PDB file of C-alpha atoms and ligand atoms in Angstrom:
ATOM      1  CA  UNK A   7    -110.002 -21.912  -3.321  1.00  0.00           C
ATOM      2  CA  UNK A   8    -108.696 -22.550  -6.912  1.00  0.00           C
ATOM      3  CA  UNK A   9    -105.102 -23.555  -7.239  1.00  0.00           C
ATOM      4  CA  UNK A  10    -103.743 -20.517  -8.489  1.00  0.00           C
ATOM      5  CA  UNK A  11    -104.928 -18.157  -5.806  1.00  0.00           C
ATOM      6  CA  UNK A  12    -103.422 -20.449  -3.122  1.00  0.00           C
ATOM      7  CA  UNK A  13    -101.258 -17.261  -1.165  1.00  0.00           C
ATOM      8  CA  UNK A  14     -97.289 -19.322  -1.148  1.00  0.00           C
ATOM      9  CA  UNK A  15     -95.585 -18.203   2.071  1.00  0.00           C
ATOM     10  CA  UNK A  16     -92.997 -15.678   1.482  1.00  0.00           C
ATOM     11  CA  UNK A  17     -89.243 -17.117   2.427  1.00  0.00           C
ATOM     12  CA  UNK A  18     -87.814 -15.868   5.589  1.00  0.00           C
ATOM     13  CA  UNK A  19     -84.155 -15.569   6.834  1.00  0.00           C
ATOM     14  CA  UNK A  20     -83.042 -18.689   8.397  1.00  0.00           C
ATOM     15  CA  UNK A  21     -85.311 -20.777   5.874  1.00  0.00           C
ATOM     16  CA  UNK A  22     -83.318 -23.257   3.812  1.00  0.00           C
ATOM     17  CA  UNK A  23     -83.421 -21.396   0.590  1.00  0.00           C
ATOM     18  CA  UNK A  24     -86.912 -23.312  -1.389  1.00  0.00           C
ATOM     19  CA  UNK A  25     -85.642 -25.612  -3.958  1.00  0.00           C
ATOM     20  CA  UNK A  26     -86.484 -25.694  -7.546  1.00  0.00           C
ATOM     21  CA  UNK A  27     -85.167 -26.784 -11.183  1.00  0.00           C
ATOM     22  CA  UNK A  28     -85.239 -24.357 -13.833  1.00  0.00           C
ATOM     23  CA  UNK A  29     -83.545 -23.421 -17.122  1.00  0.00           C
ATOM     24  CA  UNK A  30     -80.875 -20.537 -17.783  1.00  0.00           C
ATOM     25  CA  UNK A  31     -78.689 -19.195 -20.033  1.00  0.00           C
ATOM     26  CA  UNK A  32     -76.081 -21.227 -18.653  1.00  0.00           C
ATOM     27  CA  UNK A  33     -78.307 -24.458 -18.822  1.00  0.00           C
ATOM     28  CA  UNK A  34     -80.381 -25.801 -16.401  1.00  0.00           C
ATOM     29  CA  UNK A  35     -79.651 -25.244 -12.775  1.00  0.00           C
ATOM     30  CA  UNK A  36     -81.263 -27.218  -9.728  1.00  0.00           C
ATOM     31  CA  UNK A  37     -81.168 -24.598  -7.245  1.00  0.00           C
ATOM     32  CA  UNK A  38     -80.081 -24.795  -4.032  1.00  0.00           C
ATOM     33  CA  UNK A  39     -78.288 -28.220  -4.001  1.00  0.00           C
ATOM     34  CA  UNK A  40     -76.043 -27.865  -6.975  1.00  0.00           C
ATOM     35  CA  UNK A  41     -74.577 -24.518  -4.952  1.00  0.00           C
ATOM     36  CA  UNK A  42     -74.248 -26.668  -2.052  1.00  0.00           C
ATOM     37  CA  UNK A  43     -70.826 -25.450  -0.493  1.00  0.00           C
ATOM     38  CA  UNK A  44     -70.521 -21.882  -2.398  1.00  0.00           C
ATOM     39  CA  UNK A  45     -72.263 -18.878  -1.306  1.00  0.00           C
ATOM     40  CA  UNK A  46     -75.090 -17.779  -3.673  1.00  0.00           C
ATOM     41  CA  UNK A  47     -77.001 -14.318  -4.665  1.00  0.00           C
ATOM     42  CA  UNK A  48     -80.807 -15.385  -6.125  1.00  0.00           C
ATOM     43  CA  UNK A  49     -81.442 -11.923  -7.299  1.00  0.00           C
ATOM     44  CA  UNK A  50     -84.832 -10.861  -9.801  1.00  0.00           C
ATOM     45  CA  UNK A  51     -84.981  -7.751 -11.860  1.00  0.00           C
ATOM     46  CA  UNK A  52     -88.313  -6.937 -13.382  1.00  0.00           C
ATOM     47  CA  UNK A  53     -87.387  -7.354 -17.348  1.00  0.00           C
ATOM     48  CA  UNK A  54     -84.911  -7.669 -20.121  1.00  0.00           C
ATOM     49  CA  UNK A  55     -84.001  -4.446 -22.647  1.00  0.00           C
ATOM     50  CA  UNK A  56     -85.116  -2.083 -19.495  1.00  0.00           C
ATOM     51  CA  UNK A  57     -82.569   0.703 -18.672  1.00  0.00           C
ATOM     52  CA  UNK A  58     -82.327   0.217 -15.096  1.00  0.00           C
ATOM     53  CA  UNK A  59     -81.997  -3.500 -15.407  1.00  0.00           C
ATOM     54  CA  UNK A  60     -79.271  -3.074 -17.673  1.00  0.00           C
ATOM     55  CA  UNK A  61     -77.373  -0.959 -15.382  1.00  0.00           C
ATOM     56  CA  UNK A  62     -77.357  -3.178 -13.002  1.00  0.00           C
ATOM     57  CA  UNK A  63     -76.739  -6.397 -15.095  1.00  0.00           C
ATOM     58  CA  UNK A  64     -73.291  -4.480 -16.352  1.00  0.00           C
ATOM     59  CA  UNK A  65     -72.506  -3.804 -12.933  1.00  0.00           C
ATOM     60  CA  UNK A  66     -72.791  -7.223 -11.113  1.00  0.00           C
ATOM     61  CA  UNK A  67     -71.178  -8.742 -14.011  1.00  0.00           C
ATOM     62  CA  UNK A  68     -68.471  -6.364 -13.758  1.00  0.00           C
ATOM     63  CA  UNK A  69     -67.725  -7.488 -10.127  1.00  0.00           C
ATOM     64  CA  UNK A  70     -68.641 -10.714 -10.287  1.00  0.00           C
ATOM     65  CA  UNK A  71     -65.066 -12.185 -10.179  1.00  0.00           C
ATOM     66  CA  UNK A  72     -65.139 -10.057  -6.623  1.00  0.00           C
ATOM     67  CA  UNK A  73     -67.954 -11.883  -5.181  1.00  0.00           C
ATOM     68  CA  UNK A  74     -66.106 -15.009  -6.710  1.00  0.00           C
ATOM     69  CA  UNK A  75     -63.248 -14.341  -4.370  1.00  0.00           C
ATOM     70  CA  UNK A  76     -65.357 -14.557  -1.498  1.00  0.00           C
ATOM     71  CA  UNK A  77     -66.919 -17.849  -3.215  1.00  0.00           C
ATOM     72  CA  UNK A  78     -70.203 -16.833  -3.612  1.00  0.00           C
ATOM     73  CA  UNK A  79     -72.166 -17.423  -7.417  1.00  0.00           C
ATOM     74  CA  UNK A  80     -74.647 -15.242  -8.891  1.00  0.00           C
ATOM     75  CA  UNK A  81     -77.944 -16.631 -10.261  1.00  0.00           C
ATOM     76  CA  UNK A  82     -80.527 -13.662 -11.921  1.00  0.00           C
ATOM     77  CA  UNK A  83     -84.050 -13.936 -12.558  1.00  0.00           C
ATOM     78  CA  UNK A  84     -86.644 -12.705 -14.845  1.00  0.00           C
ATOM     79  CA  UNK A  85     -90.450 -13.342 -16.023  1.00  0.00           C
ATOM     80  CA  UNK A  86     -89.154 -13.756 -19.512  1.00  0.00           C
ATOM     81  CA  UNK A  87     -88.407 -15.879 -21.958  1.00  0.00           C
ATOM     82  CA  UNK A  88     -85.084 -17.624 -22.577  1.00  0.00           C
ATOM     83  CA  UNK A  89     -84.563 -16.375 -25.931  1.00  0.00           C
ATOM     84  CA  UNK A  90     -85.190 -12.381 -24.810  1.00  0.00           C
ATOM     85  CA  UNK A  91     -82.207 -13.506 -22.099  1.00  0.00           C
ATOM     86  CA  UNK A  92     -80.020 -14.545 -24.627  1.00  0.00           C
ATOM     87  CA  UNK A  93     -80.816 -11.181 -27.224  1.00  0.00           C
ATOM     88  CA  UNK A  94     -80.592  -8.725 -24.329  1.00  0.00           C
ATOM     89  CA  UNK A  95     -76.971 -10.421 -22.759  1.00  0.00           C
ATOM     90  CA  UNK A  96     -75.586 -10.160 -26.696  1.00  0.00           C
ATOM     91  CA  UNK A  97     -76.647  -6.898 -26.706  1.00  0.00           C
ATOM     92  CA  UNK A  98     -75.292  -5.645 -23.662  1.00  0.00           C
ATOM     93  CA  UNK A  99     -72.081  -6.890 -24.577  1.00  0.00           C
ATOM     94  CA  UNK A 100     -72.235  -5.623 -28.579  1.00  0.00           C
ATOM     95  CA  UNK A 101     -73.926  -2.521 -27.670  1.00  0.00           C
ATOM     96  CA  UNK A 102     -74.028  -0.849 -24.809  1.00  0.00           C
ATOM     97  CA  UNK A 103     -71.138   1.521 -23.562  1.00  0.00           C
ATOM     98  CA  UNK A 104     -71.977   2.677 -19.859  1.00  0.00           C
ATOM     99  CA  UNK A 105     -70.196   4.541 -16.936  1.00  0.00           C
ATOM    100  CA  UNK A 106     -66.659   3.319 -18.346  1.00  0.00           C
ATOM    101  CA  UNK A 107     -68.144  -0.147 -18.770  1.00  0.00           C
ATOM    102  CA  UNK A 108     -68.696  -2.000 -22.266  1.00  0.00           C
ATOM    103  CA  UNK A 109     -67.549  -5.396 -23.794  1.00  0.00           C
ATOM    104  CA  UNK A 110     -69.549  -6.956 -20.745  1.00  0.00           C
ATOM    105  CA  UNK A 111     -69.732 -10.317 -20.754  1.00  0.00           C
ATOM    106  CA  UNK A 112     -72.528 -11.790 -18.117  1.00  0.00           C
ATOM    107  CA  UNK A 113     -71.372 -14.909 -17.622  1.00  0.00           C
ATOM    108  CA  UNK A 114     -73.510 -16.367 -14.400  1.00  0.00           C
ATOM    109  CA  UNK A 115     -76.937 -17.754 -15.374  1.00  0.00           C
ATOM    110  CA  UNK A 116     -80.222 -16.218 -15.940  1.00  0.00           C
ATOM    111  CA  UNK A 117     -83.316 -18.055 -15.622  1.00  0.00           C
ATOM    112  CA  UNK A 118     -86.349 -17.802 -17.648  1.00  0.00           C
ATOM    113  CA  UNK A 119     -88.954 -17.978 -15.235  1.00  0.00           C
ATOM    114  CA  UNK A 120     -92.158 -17.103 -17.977  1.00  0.00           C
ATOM    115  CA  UNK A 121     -94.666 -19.621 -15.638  1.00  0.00           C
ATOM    116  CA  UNK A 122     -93.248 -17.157 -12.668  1.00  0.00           C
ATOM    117  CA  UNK A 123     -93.466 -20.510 -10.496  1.00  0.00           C
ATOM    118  CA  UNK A 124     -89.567 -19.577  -9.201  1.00  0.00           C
ATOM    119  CA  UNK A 125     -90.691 -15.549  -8.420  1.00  0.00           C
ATOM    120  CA  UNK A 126     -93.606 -16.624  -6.987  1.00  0.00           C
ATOM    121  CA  UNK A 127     -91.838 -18.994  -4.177  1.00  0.00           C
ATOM    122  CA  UNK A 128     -89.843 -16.375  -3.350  1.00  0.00           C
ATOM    123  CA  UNK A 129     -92.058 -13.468  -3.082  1.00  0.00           C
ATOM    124  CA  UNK A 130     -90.492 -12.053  -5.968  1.00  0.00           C
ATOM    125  CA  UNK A 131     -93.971 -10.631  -7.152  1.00  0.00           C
ATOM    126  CA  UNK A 132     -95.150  -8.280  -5.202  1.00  0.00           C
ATOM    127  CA  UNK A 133     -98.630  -7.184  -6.304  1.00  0.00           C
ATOM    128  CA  UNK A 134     -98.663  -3.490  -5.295  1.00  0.00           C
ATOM    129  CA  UNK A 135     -95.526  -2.775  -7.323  1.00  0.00           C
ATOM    130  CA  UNK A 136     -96.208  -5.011 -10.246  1.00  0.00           C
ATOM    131  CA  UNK A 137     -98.453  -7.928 -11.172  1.00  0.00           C
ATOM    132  CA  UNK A 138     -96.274  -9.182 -14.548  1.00  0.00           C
ATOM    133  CA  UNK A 139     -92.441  -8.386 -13.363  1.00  0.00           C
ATOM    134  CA  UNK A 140     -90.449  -9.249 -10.713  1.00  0.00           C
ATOM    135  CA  UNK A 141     -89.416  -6.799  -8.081  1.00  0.00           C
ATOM    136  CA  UNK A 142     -85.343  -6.354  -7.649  1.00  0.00           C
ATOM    137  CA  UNK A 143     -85.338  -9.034  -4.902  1.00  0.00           C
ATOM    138  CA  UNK A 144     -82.138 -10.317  -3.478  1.00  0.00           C
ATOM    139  CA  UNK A 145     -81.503 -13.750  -1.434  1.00  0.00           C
ATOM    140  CA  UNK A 146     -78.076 -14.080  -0.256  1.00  0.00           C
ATOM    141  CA  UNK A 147     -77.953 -17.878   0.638  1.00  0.00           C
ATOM    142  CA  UNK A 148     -74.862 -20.166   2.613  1.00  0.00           C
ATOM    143  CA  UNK A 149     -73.267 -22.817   1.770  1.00  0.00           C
ATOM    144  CA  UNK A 150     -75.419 -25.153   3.698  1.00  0.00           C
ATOM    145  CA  UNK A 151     -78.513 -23.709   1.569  1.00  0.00           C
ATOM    146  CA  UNK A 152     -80.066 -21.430   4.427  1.00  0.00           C
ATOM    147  CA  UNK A 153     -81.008 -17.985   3.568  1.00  0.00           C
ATOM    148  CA  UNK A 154     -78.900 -15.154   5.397  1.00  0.00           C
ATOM    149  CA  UNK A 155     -79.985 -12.003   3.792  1.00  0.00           C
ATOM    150  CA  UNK A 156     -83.563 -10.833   2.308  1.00  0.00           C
ATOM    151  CA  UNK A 157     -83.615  -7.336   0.673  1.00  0.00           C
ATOM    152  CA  UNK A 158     -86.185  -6.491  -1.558  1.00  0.00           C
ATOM    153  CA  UNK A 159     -86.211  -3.044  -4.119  1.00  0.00           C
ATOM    154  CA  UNK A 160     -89.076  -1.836  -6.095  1.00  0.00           C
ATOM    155  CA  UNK A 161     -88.800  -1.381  -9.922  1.00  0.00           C
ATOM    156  CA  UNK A 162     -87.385   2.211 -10.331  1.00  0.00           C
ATOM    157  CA  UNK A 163     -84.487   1.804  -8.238  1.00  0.00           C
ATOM    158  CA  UNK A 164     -81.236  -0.106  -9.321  1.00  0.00           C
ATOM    159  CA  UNK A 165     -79.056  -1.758  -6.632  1.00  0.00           C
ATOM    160  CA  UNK A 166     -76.067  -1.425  -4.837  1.00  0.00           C
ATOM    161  CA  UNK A 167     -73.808  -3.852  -5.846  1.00  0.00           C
ATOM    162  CA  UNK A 168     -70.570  -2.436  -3.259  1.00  0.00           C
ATOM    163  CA  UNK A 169     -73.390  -2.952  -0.516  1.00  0.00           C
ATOM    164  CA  UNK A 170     -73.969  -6.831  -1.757  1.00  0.00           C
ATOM    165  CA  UNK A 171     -70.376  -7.603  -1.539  1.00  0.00           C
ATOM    166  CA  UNK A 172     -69.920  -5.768   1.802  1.00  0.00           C
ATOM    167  CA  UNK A 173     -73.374  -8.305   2.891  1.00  0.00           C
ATOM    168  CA  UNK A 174     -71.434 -10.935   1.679  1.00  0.00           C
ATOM    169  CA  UNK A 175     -68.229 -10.184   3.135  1.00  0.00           C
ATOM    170  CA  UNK A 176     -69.760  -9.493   6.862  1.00  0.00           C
ATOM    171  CA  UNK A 177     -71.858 -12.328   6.845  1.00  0.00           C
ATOM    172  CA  UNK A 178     -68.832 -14.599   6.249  1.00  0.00           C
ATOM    173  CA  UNK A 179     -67.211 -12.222   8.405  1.00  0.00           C
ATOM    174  CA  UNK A 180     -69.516 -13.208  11.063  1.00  0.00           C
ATOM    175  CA  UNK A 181     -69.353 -16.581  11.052  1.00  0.00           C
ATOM    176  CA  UNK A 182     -65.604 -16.865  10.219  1.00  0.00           C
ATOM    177  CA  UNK A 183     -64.876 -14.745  13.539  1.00  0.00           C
ATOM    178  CA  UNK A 184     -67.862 -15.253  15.745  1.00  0.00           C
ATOM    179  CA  UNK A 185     -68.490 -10.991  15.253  1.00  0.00           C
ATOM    180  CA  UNK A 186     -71.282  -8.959  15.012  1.00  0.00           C
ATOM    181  CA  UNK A 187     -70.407  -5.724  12.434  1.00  0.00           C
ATOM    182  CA  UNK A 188     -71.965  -2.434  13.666  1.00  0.00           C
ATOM    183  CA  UNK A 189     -73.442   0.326  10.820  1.00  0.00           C
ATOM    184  CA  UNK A 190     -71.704   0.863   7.695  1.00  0.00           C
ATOM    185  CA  UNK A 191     -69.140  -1.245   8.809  1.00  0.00           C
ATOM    186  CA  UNK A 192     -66.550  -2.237   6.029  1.00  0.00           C
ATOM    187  CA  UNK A 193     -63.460  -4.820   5.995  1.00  0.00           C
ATOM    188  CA  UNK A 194     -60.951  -3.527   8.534  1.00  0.00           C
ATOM    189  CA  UNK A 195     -62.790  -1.498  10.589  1.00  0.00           C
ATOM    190  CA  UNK A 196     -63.665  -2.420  13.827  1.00  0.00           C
ATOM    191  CA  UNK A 197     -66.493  -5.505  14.670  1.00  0.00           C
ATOM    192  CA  UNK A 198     -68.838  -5.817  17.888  1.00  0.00           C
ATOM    193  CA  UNK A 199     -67.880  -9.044  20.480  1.00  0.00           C
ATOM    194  CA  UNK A 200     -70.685 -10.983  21.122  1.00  0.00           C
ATOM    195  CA  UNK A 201     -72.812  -9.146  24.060  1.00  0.00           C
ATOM    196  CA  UNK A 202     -71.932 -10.694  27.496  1.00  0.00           C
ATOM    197  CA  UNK A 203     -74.233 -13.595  28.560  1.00  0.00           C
ATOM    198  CA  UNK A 204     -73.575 -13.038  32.348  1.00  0.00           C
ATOM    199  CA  UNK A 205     -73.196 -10.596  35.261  1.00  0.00           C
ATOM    200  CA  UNK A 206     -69.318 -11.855  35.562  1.00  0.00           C
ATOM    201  CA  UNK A 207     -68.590 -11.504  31.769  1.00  0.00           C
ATOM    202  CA  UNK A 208     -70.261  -8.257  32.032  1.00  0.00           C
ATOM    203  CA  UNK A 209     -67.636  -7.252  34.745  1.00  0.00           C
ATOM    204  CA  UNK A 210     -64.706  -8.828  33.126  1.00  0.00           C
ATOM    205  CA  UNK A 211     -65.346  -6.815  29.596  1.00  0.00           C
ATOM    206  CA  UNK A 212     -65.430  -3.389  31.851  1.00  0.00           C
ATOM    207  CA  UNK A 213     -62.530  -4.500  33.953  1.00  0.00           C
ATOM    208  CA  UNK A 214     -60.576  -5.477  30.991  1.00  0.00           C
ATOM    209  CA  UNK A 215     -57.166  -4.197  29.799  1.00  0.00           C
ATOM    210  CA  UNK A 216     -56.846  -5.854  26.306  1.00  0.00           C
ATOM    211  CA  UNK A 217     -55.332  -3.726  24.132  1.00  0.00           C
ATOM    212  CA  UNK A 218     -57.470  -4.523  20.992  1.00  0.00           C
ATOM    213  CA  UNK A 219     -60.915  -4.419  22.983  1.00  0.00           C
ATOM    214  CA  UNK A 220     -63.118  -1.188  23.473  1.00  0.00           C
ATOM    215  CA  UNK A 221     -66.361  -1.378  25.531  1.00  0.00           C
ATOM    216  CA  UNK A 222     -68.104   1.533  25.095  1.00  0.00           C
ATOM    217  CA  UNK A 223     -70.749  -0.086  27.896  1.00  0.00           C
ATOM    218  CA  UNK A 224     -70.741  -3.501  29.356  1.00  0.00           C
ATOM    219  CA  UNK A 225     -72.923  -4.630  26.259  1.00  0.00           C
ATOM    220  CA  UNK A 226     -71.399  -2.836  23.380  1.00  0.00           C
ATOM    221  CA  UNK A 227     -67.742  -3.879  23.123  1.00  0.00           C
ATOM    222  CA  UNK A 228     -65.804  -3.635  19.938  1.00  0.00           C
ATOM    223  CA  UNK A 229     -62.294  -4.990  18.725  1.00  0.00           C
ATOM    224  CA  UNK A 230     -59.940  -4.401  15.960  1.00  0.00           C
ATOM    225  CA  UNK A 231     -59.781  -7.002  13.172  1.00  0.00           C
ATOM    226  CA  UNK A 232     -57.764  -6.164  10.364  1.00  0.00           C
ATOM    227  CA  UNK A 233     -58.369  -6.244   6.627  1.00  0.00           C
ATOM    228  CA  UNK A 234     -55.969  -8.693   5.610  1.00  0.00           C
ATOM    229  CA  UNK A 235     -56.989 -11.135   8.218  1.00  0.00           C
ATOM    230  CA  UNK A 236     -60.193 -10.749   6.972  1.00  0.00           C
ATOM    231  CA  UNK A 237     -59.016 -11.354   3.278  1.00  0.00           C
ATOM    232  CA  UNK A 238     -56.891 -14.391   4.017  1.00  0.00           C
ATOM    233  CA  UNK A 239     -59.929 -16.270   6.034  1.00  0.00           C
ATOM    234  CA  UNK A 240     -62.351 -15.717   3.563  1.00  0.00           C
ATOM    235  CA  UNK A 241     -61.118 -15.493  -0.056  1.00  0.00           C
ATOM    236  CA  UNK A 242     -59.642 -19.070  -2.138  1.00  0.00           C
ATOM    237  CA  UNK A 243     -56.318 -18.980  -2.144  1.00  0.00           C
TER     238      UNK A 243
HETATM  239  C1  LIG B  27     -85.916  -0.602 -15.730  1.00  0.00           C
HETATM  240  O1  LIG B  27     -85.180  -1.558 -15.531  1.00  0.00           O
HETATM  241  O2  LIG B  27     -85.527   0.438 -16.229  1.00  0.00           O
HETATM  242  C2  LIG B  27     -87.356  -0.709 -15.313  1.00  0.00           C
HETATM  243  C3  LIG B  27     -88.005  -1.934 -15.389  1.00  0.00           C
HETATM  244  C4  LIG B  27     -89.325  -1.999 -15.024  1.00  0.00           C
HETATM  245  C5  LIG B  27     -89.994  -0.869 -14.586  1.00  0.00           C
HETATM  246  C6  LIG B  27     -89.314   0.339 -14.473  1.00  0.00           C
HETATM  247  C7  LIG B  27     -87.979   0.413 -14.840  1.00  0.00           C
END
């Protein structure tokens, strides 16, 4: 088989996020290890001057000093050239007045990934969809370089950014507090305690009067743990 059509596994959670050098707008980045100890969103959109793109470019840019609370960096990728990343961010900030937003500044790095050797090791071409751009793939990646979170969008839908700080925020969540967080779960409502691990544990969580604790069966208790704890644990002072 030639080189090029040699199929590159696609990146799965729990993988130590696949390491590579590239250049940005920001300079050149060597990706995972230089993040080592931050949080870190590797996140493709398919090109530059596109509308939905730019929606979504003036949103995470617009919240990035959120996700910076929560120490976590953005890096964005396209398959274009460094130069067309450069026009598009001045234009975006000159130009382009949207939803209340304008004067944006997008200050985390973009790489130019023209070769596509970065999309391509993390499945960020996806054949069916596109064979030239990037799908709107997000890796949301710890601070010991180990990928947490996977979600993957086609071309004609933008992203959520509220939803990729609430990821954030319950994955540190869940490590911070040894918690599970149930559907649609957001800061301050209730999380899920680990599921018992034994017949006695089982009978203690039913027999249990705490106060803060709720089992709605022996394998699906919940407790209260309040926004401001949350905030305080996770965000730099
Ligand atoms: C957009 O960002 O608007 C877009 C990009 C590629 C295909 C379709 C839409």
């Amino acid at each position: 088989m030639e080189e090029q059509n040699v199929a590159i596994p696609m990146p799965r959670i729990g993988d130590k996020a696949p390491s590579f050098k590239a250049v940005t707008t920001q300079g050149e980045i060597n990706f995972p290890e230089q993040y080592a100890g931050n949080w870190v969103i590797l996140f493709s959109h398919p090109a530059d001057f596109t509308p939905v793109c730019t929606s979504e470019f003036m949103a995470f840019a617009t919240l990035a000093d959120e996700f910076e609370k929560y120490n976590c960096k953005l890096v964005g990728l396209s398959i274009d050239g460094l130069y067309s990343h450069i026009a598009w961010l001045r234009t975006i900030k000159e130009k382009i007045d949207y939803k209340g937003m304008k004067n944006v500044e997008v200050k985390f790095p973009l790489i130019e990934d023209i070769s596509m050797n970065v999309a391509k090791k993390y499945g960020m071409v996806q054949p069916g969809e596109s064979t030239t751009q990037a799908v709107r793939a997000v890796f949301v990646i710890d601070p010991q370089g180990m990928i947490r979170t996977i979600l993957y969008y086609p071309l004609s839908l933008g992203r959520n950014f509220d939803e990729l700080l609430r990821v954030v925020i319950a994955l540190q969540t869940a490590d911070a507090f040894k918690v599970a967080t149930p559907a649609d779960w957001r800061p301050g409502d209730d999380v899920i305690v680990p599921t018992a691990g034994s017949c006695g544990v089982a009978q203690e969580r039913m027999e249990s009067k705490a106060a803060d604790v709720h089992c709605h069966d022996w394998f699906f208790c919940t407790k209260k743990l309040d926004k401001e704890t949350i905030t305080k644990t996770l965000t730099k002072k």
